[in-house]
Coordinates of C-alpha atoms in Angstrom, one line a residue:
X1 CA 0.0 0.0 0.0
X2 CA 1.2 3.0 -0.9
X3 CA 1.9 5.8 1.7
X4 CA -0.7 8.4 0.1
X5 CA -3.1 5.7 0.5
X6 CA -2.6 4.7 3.9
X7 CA -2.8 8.5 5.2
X8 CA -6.1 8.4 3.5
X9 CA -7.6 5.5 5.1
X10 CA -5.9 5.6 8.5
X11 CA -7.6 9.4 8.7
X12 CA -11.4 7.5 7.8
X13 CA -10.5 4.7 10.4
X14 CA -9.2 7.1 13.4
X15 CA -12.3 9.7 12.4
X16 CA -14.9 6.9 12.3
X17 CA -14.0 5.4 15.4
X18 CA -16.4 7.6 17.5
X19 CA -18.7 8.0 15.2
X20 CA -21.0 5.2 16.8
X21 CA -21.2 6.9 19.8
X22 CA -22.2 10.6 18.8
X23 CA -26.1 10.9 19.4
X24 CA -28.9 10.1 16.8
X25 CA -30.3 13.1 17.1
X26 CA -27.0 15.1 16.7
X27 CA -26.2 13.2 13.3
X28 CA -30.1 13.8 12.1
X29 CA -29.5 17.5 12.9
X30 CA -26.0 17.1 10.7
X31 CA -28.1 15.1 8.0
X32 CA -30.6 17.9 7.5
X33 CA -28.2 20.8 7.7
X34 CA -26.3 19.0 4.7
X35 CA -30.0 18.7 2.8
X36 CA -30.4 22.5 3.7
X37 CA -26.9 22.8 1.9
X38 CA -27.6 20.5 -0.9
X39 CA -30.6 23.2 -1.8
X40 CA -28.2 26.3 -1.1
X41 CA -25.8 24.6 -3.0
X42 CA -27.6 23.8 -6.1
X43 CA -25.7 26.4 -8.7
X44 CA -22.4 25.2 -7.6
X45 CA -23.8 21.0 -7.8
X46 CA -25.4 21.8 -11.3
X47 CA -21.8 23.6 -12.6
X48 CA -19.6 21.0 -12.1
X49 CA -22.2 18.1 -13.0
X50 CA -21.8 20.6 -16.3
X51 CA -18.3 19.8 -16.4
X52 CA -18.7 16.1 -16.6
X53 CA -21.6 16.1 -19.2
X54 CA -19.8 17.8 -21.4
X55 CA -17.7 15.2 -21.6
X56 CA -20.2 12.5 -22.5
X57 CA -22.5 12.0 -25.6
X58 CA -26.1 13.0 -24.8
X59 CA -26.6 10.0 -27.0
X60 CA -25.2 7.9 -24.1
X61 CA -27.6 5.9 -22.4
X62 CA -25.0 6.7 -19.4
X63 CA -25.8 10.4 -19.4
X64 CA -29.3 9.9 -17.7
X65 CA -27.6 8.3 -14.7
X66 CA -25.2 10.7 -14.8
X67 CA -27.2 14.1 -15.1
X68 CA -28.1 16.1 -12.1
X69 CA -31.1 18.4 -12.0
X70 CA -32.6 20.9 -9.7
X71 CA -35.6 18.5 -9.1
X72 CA -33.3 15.6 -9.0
X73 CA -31.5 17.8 -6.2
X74 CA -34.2 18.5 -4.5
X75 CA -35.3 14.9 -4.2
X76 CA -32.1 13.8 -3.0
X77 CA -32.1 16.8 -0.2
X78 CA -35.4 15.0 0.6
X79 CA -34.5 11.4 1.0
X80 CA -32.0 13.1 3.2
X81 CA -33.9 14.0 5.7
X82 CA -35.8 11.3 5.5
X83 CA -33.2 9.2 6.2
X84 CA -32.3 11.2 9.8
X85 CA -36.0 11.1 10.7
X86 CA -35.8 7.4 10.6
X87 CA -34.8 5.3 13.5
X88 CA -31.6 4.7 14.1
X89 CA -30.2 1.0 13.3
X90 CA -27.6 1.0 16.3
X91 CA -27.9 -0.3 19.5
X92 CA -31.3 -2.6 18.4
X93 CA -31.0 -5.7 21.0
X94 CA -32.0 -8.7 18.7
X95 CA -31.4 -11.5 21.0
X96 CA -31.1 -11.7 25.1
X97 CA -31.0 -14.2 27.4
X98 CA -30.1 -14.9 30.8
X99 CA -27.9 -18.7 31.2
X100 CA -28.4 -21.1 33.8
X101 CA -25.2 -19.7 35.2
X102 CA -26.3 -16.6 35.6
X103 CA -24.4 -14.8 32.7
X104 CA -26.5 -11.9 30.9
X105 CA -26.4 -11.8 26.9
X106 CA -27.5 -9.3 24.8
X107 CA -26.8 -9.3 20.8
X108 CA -26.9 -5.8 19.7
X109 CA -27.0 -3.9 16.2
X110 CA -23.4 -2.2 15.7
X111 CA -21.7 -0.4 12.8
X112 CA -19.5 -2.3 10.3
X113 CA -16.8 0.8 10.7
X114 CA -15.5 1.8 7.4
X115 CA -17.3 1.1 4.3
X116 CA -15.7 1.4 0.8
X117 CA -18.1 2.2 -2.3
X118 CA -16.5 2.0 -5.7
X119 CA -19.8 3.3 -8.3
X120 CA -19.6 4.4 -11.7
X121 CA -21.2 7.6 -13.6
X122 CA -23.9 8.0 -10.5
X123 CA -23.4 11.2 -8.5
X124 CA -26.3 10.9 -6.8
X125 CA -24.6 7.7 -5.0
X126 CA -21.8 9.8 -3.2
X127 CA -25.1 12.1 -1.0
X128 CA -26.7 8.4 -0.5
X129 CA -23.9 6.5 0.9
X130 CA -22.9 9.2 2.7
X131 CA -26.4 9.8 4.6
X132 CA -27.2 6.1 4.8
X133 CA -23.5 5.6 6.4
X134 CA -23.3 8.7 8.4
X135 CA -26.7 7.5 10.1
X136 CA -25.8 4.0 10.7
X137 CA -22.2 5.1 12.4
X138 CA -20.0 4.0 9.3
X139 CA -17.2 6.0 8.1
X140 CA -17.1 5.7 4.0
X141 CA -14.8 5.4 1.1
X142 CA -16.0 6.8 -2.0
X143 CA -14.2 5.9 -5.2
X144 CA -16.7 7.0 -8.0
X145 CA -15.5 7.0 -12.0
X146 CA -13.6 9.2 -14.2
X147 CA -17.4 10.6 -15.7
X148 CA -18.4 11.9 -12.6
X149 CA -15.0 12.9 -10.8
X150 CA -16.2 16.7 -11.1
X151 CA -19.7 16.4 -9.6
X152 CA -18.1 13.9 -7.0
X153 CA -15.9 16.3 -5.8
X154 CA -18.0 19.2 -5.6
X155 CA -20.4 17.2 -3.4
X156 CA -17.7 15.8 -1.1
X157 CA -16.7 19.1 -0.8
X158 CA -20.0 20.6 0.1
X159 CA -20.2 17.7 2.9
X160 CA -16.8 18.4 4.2
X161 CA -18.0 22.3 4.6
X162 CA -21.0 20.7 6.5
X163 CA -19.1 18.5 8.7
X164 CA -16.2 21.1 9.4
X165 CA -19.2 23.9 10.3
X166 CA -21.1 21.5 12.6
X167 CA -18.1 19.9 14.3
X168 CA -19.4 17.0 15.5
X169 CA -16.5 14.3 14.1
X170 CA -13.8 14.6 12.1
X171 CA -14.8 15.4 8.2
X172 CA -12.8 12.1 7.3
X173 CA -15.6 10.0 8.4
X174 CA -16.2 10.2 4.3
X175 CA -13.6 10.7 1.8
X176 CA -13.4 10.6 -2.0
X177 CA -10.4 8.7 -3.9
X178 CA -9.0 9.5 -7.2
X179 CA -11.2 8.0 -10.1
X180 CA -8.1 6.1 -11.0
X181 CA -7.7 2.3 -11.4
X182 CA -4.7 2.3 -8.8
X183 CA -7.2 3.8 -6.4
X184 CA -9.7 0.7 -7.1
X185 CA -6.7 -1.6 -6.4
X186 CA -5.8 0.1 -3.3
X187 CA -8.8 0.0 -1.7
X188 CA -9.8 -3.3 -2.6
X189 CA -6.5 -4.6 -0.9
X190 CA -7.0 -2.1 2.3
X191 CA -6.9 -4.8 5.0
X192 CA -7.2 -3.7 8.0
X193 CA -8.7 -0.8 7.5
X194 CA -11.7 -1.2 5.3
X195 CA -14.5 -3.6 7.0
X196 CA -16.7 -3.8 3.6
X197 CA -16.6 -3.3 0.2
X198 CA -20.0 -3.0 -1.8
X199 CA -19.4 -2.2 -5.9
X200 CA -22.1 -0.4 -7.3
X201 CA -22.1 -0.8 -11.4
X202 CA -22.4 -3.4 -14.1
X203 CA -21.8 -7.0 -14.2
X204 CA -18.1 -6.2 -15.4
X205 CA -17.1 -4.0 -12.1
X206 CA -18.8 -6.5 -9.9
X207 CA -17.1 -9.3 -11.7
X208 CA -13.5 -7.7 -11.0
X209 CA -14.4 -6.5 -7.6
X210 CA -15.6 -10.1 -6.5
X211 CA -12.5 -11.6 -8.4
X212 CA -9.7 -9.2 -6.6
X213 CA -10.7 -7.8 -3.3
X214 CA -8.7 -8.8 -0.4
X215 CA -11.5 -7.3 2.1
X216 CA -15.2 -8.3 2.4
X217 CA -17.7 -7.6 -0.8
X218 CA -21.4 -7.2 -0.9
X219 CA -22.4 -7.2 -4.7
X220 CA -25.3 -5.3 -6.1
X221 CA -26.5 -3.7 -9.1
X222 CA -26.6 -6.0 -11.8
X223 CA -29.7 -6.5 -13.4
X224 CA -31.2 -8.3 -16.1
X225 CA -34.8 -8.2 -15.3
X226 CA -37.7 -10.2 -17.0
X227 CA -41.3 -9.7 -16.5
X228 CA -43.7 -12.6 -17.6
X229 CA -47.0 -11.6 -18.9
X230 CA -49.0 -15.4 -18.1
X231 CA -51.9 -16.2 -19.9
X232 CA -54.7 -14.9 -17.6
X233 CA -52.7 -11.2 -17.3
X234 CA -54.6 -7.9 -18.0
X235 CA -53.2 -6.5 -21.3
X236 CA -54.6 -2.9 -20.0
X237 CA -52.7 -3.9 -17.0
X238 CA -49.6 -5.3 -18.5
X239 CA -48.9 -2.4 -21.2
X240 CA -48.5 0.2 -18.2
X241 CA -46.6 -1.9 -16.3
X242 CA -44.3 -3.3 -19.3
X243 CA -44.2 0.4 -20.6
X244 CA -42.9 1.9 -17.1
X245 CA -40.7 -1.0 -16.5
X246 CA -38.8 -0.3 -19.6
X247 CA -39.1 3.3 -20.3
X248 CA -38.9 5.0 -16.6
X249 CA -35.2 5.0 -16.8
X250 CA -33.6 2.9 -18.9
X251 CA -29.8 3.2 -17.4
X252 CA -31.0 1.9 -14.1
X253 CA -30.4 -1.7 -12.8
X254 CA -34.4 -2.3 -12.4
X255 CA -35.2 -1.5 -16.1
X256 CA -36.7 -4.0 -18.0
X257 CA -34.5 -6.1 -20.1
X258 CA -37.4 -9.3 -21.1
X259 CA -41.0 -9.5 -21.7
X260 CA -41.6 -13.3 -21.4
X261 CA -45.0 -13.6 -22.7
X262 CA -47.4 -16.9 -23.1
X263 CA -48.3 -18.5 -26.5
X264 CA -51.8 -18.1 -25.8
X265 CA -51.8 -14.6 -25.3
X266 CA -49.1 -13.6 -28.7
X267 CA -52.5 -12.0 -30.3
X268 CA -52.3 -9.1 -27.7
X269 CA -48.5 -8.8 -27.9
X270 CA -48.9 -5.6 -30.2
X271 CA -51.1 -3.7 -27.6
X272 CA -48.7 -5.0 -24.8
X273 CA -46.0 -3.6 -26.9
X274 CA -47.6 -0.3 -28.1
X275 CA -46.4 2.2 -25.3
X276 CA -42.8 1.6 -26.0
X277 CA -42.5 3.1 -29.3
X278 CA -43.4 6.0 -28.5
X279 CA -40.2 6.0 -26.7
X280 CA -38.1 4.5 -29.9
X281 CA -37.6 0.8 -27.7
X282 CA -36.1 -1.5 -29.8
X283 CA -37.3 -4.6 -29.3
X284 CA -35.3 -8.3 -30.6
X285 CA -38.5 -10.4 -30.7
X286 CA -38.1 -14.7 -31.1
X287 CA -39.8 -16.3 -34.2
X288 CA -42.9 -16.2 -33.3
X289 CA -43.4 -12.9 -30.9
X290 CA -41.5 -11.3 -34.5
X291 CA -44.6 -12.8 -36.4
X292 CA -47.0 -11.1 -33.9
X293 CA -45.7 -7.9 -33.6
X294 CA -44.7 -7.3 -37.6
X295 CA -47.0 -4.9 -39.1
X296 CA -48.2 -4.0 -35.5
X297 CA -44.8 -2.8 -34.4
X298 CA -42.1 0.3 -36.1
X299 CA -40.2 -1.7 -38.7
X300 CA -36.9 0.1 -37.8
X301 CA -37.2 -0.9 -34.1
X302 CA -38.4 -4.6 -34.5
X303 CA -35.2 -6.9 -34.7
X304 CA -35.1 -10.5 -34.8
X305 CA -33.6 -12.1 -31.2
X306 CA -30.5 -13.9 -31.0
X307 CA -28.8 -15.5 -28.3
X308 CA -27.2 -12.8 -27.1
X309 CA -30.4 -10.9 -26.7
X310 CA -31.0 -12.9 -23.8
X311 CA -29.3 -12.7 -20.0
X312 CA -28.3 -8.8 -21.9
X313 CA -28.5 -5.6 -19.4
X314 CA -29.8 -3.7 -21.7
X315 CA -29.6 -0.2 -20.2
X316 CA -30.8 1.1 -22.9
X317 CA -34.0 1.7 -24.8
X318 CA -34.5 -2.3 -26.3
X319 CA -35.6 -5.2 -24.7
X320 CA -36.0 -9.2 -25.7
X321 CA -39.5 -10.4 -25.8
X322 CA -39.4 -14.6 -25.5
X323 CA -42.3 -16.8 -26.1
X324 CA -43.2 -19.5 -23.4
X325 CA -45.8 -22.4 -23.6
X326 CA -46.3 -22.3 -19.7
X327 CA -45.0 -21.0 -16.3
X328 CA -43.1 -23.7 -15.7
X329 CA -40.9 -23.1 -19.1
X330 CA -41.0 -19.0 -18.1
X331 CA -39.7 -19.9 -15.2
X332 CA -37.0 -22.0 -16.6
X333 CA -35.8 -19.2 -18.5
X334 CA -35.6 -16.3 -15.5
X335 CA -33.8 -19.6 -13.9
X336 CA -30.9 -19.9 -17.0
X337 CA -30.9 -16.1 -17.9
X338 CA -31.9 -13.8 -14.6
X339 CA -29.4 -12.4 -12.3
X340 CA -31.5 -12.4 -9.1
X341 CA -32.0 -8.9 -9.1
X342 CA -35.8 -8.6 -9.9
X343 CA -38.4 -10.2 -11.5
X344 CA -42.1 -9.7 -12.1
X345 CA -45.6 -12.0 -13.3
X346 CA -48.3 -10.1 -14.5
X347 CA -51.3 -12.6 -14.2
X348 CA -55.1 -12.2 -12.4
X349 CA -54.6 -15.9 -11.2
X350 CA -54.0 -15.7 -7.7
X351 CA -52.1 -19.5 -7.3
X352 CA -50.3 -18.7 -10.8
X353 CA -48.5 -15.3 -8.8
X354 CA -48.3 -17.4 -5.6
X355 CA -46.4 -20.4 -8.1
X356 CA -44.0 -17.8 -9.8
X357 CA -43.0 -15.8 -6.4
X358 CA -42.2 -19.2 -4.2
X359 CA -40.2 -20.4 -7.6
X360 CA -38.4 -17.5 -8.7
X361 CA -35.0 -16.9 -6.4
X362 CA -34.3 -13.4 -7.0
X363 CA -34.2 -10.6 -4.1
X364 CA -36.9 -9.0 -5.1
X365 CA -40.1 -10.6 -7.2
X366 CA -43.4 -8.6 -8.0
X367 CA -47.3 -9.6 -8.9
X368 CA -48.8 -7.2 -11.0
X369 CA -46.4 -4.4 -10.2
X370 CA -43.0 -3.0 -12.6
X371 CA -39.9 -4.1 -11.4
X372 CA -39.3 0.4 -11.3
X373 CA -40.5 -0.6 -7.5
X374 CA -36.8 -1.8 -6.8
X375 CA -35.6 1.2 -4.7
X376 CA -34.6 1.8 -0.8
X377 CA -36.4 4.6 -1.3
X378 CA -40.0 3.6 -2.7
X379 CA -39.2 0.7 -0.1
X380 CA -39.4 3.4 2.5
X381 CA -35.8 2.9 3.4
X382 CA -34.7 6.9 2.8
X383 CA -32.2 5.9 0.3
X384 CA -30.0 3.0 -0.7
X385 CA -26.7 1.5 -0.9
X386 CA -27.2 -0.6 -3.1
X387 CA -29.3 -3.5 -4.3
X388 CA -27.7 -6.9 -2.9
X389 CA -28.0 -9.9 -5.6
X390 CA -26.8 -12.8 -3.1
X391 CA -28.2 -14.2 -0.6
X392 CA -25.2 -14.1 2.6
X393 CA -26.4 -11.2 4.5
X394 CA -28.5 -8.3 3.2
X395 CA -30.4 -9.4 -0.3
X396 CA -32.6 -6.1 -2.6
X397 CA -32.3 -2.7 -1.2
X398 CA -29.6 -2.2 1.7
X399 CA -30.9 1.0 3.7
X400 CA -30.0 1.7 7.1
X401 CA -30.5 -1.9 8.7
X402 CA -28.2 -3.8 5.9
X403 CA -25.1 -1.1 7.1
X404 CA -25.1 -2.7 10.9
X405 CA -23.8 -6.1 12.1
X406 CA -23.6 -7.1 15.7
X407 CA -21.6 -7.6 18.9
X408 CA -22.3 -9.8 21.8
X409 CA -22.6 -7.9 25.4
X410 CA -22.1 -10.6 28.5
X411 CA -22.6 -9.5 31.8
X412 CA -21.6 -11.5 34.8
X413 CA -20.7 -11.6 38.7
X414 CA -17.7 -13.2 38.6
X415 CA -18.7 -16.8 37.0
X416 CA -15.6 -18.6 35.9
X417 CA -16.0 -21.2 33.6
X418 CA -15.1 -25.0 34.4

């Protein structure tokens, strides 16, 4: 490790220390004095988020995730203080007992200590790890990309200021690395210093990520979603949800990426399919949803599937459509090509939903709802980390609860063990 490096993350680790112990309500009054600064702050936020977008093709299905706005501001300053009117995650006692000794035990919520964060072209990431780890008693790492280094920095900045004015712990209990490759490595390797690392981005980050780091990973973000539209589903029902699942925000890791829909029900695949070309979707339909939708469907977006169109993250305006002669084969094929991320049946048969939710493993699995749903904050968790895909510790949205582990507290009068 190099000795810039080590400065950095022996300042989070010495700074974090006592962050567990400053009071909930003193962090919630930090938390909304940042929001209040996040709104003051605007001008300066939206200029150097300029910087960075000038950098990057509007064309870019990229540049949505990487755009700030004064409404998107004003909804992060929002889920800011949302997040310190929640209740605080430390100190929850989730087991006690008394032995037959005599010995007291309590298992109680505690922080991890210092989380690391290594995101892409998502600014909005930096305010929400920092609020969900500042609330939960973490110190954090932030290594975002090279495509957002400018808007990065001007918000660390602004939450240094914050920190500094309300002098309440050290402003190192968050600190931004170079959006360098060398600073990936370095805090992957940081051993003794970083407790968890949680890599925010496409399958090929999380890939290296779970392939190099020497400390603990949590992976999220992935997504290659499919929504099943079984033959007793509402095609009223189904074209808003398949529409909104898709076209919401296409960059985003609970955007639609397959519409698995019956054989029985191919007749109503055009009016399923409808909505989306109003927003240019491409869509790479199989043999025979191609056969439904030509002549119903744009010509220039209507592309015959291969087999790479399936198990793609699209992030992007096109999706696979795949035709299924039952649950059982739908299922089959979220099985082979899903990512456990989310997954959604659009049906009015009650045991048909109840079927597809106990068989489908993925962290998240909807009936009659888009897959858009996947959020900490529509899941009334303030904001998110991240969206866990595996199943050791948290799984979907990691909020507030998902950034503590535990300790053990025995209390005794002297018992000695024999």
């Amino acid at each position: 490790m190099t000795m810039q490096y080590e400065e950095i993350f022996s300042r989070v680790k010495a700074d974090g220390r006592g962050l567990a112990l400053v009071p909930d309500e003193v962090r919630n009054k930090v938390l909304c004095a940042l929001a209040d600064a996040v709104i003051a702050g605007k001008d300066d936020l939206l200029a150097a988020n300029a910087e960075d977008l000038e950098r990057m093709e509007r064309s870019n299905p990229l540049y949505d995730r990487l755009q700030l706005t004064e409404k998107r501001l004003d909804d992060i300053a929002r889920d800011m203080r949302h997040v310190a009117a929640l209740p605080s995650p430390l100190g929850r006692v989730s087991k006690a007992r008394t032995l037959p000794n005599g010995l007291r035990l309590h298992r109680v919520s505690v922080p991890f200590g210092v989380v690391g964060v290594i995101y892409e072209a998502r600014p909005n990431v930096s305010f929400d790890v920092f609020s969900l780890c500042f609330k939960s008693g973490n110190a954090c790492i932030l290594k975002g990309g090279r495509d957002a280094d400018c808007s990065n920095r001007a918000i660390v900045r602004l939450i240094h200021d914050v920190l500094e004015r309300c002098a309440v712990c050290g402003r190192s209990v968050v600190e931004l690395l170079p959006a360098t490759h060398e600073a990936t490595a370095e805090l992957l390797a940081a051993v003794g210093y970083v407790d968890l690392c949680i890599p925010r981005g496409g399958k090929s980050l999380i890939n290296f990520v779970r392939d190099t780091a020497r400390v603990p990973v949590i992976e999220t973000g992935a997504g290659v979603v499919n929504t099943y539209f079984d033959e007793f589903g509402d095609v009223e029902m189904g074209s808003r949800i398949i529409n909104n699942a898709k076209t919401r925000r296409v960059s985003v890791c609970n955007a639609l990426d397959c519409l698995i829909v019956h054989s029985s029900r191919l007749a109503d695949l055009p009016a399923l399919c409808a909505p989306l070309a109003a927003s240019n979707v491409v869509i790479y339909a199989d043999e025979d949803a191609y056969t439904a939708l030509d002549d119903h469907y744009p010509q220039p977006l209507l592309r015959h599937a291969t087999a790479e169109s399936y198990g793609t993250e699209f992030m992007d305006y096109a999706m696979a459509v795949k035709t299924v002669p039952s649950i059982g084969a739908a299922l089959e094929h979220i099985a082979r090509f899903g990512s456990g991320h989310s997954e959604c049946i659009i049906t009015q048969d009650e045991g048909r939903a109840h079927e597809f939710q106990a068989k489908v493993d993925a962290a998240c699995v909807y009936w009659n709802a888009p897959t858009s749903f996947t959020d900490g904050a529509q899941f009334g968790l303030g904001a998110e980390i991240g969206i866990s895909t595996q199943k050791l510790g948290p799984r979907g949205p990691m909020g507030l609860e998902e950034l503590t582990t535990y300790k053990w507290i025995i209390e005794g009068e002297g018992q000695v063990r024999e």
